[in-house]
XYZ file of C-alpha atoms in Angstrom:
138
model
C 2.500 -5.769 -14.440
C 4.873 -4.305 -11.828
C 1.998 -3.496 -9.440
C -1.010 -5.702 -8.719
C -3.630 -5.802 -6.013
C -5.846 -8.556 -4.664
C -8.830 -7.808 -2.442
C -9.914 -10.164 0.341
C -13.313 -8.687 1.302
C -13.983 -11.169 4.120
C -10.731 -10.105 5.834
C -11.085 -6.399 4.974
C -7.652 -6.662 3.413
C -5.936 -5.640 0.196
C -2.572 -7.066 -0.753
C -0.521 -5.088 -3.248
C 2.588 -6.615 -4.769
C 5.187 -4.556 -6.551
C 8.056 -5.893 -8.608
C 10.782 -4.810 -10.978
C 11.117 -1.148 -11.883
C 8.313 0.637 -10.074
C 7.240 3.908 -11.658
C 4.606 6.463 -10.788
C 2.532 5.390 -13.793
C 2.303 1.775 -12.610
C 1.189 2.828 -9.140
C -1.434 5.206 -10.549
C -2.821 2.579 -12.946
C -3.184 -0.013 -10.173
C -4.722 2.503 -7.750
C -7.301 3.456 -10.383
C -8.076 -0.243 -10.932
C -8.442 -0.739 -7.169
C -10.812 2.218 -6.789
C -12.891 0.872 -9.714
C -13.035 -2.666 -8.276
C -16.526 -3.575 -6.981
C -14.932 -5.210 -3.898
C -13.093 -2.022 -2.896
C -14.143 -0.601 0.491
C -12.679 2.300 2.422
C -12.338 0.222 5.592
C -9.923 -2.302 4.028
C -6.417 -2.431 5.435
C -3.579 -2.549 2.927
C -0.424 -4.665 2.882
C 2.094 -3.471 0.262
C 4.854 -5.955 -0.551
C 7.840 -4.178 -2.086
C 10.274 -7.045 -1.580
C 10.608 -7.652 -5.328
C 11.171 -4.038 -6.384
C 14.518 -3.617 -8.151
C 14.320 0.078 -9.042
C 12.184 2.871 -7.553
C 12.766 6.115 -9.481
C 9.835 7.966 -7.894
C 10.817 11.275 -6.316
C 9.408 13.004 -3.243
C 7.257 15.110 -5.566
C 5.845 11.920 -7.099
C 5.049 10.510 -3.657
C 3.335 13.780 -2.770
C 1.193 13.562 -5.906
C 0.181 9.990 -4.964
C -0.849 11.232 -1.530
C -2.942 14.051 -2.979
C -4.627 11.815 -5.563
C -5.300 8.661 -3.553
C -4.978 9.340 0.175
C -6.549 12.751 0.689
C -9.920 11.673 -0.824
C -10.136 8.830 1.734
C -10.122 11.340 4.617
C -13.812 12.061 4.054
C -14.858 8.541 5.102
C -15.422 7.200 8.613
C -13.069 4.206 8.702
C -9.384 4.389 9.537
C -7.208 2.429 7.114
C -4.007 0.773 8.250
C -1.396 0.536 5.500
C 1.709 -1.581 6.012
C 4.592 -1.241 3.592
C 6.957 -4.206 3.640
C 10.134 -2.580 2.318
C 13.231 -4.686 3.017
C 15.714 -2.816 0.809
C 17.278 0.552 1.571
C 15.630 2.348 -1.383
C 12.135 0.968 -0.765
C 12.418 1.624 2.964
C 13.563 5.214 2.334
C 10.720 5.947 -0.111
C 8.214 4.163 2.122
C 9.352 6.273 5.064
C 8.918 9.426 2.988
C 5.380 8.355 2.109
C 4.747 7.592 5.783
C 5.763 11.145 6.743
C 3.580 12.651 3.994
C 0.645 10.463 5.053
C 0.825 11.708 8.623
C -1.229 14.653 7.343
C -4.174 12.266 6.860
C -6.668 11.754 9.649
C -7.842 8.386 8.266
C -4.733 6.650 6.940
C -2.092 5.210 9.235
C 1.064 4.068 7.414
C 3.813 1.887 8.827
C 7.009 0.899 7.021
C 8.705 -2.348 7.950
C 11.784 -4.323 6.943
C 10.334 -7.546 8.417
C 7.174 -9.051 6.879
C 5.741 -10.357 10.174
C 5.774 -6.874 11.694
C 4.000 -5.518 8.615
C 1.340 -8.248 8.783
C 0.758 -7.526 12.459
C 0.368 -3.813 11.696
C -2.632 -4.584 9.462
C -4.185 -6.775 12.124
C -2.963 -10.279 11.345
C -1.577 -11.483 14.653
C -0.632 -14.761 12.980
C 1.084 -13.851 9.689
C 0.933 -17.517 8.650
C -2.836 -17.040 8.264
C -2.350 -14.240 5.726
C -3.736 -14.973 2.276
C -1.114 -15.714 -0.315
C -1.131 -13.367 -3.280
C -2.122 -15.247 -6.394
C -4.254 -17.713 -4.450
C -8.006 -17.675 -4.035
């Protein structure tokens, strides 16, 4: 699966990993799975690792549809959610930056796009990135 999430309820953290050719469909399917997960909470910060994405054919219109479907509904809740996008390549950084600009319309989601993983970890509140849970571990 090109997109997977792992929830760490005790850290109020979700780690999403993306790999290969990342399409709108894969992002939608994983977001639906996340929203259906019993450990999902609206106060969880999100770390999105796009370091293994090789192709990202999603257009601005696709990013806008993701915002409308998955970000706008979160605005009704109290908690502010920090979302860090680790996007080291030019294409992932460009698309992440577009999503960041779109998301600025949200009052509850704060998105940061980073080329360095430590800066992204710090954005979601992990001052010591070495303490971050490893995806795939328990």
